[in-house]
XYZ file of C-alpha atoms in Angstrom:
50
model
C 152.167 54.038 186.443
C 154.933 51.258 186.934
C 158.217 51.608 185.322
C 157.560 48.511 183.301
C 154.461 49.915 181.935
C 156.321 53.189 181.117
C 158.912 51.160 179.149
C 156.243 49.045 177.238
C 154.386 52.167 176.306
C 157.635 53.869 175.213
C 158.625 50.850 173.232
C 155.299 50.889 171.612
C 155.660 54.397 170.371
C 159.318 53.503 169.170
C 157.726 50.721 167.090
C 155.040 53.019 165.725
C 157.802 55.910 164.814
C 159.658 52.961 163.053
C 156.640 52.150 161.034
C 156.033 55.734 160.249
C 159.851 56.129 159.201
C 159.277 52.925 156.698
C 156.229 54.434 155.299
C 153.931 51.515 156.785
C 151.981 53.943 158.759
C 150.816 57.537 157.275
C 151.629 60.439 159.613
C 152.649 63.964 159.261
C 156.000 65.208 160.591
C 154.191 66.784 163.088
C 152.501 63.837 164.459
C 155.774 61.759 164.263
C 157.505 64.608 166.408
C 154.614 64.275 168.772
C 155.043 60.559 169.193
C 158.955 61.225 169.487
C 158.491 63.900 172.362
C 156.126 61.475 174.029
C 158.845 58.995 173.983
C 161.127 61.126 175.653
C 158.788 62.255 178.328
C 158.096 58.420 179.040
C 161.954 57.712 179.129
C 162.361 60.587 181.725
C 159.931 59.442 183.735
C 161.258 55.870 183.873
C 164.609 57.379 184.810
C 162.704 59.244 187.992
C 160.873 56.186 188.927
C 163.929 53.884 189.258
């Protein structure tokens, strides 16, 4: 996966998290935490690939 792809995926997940926080998307705290963890992992991968 290219760094740009990783960054785009992380940004898409951040948008989903923002929608959850705004009440636009229903999700449990566990689901939100899972998405936030995925963003953290993707950010770490992007740093390693640069």
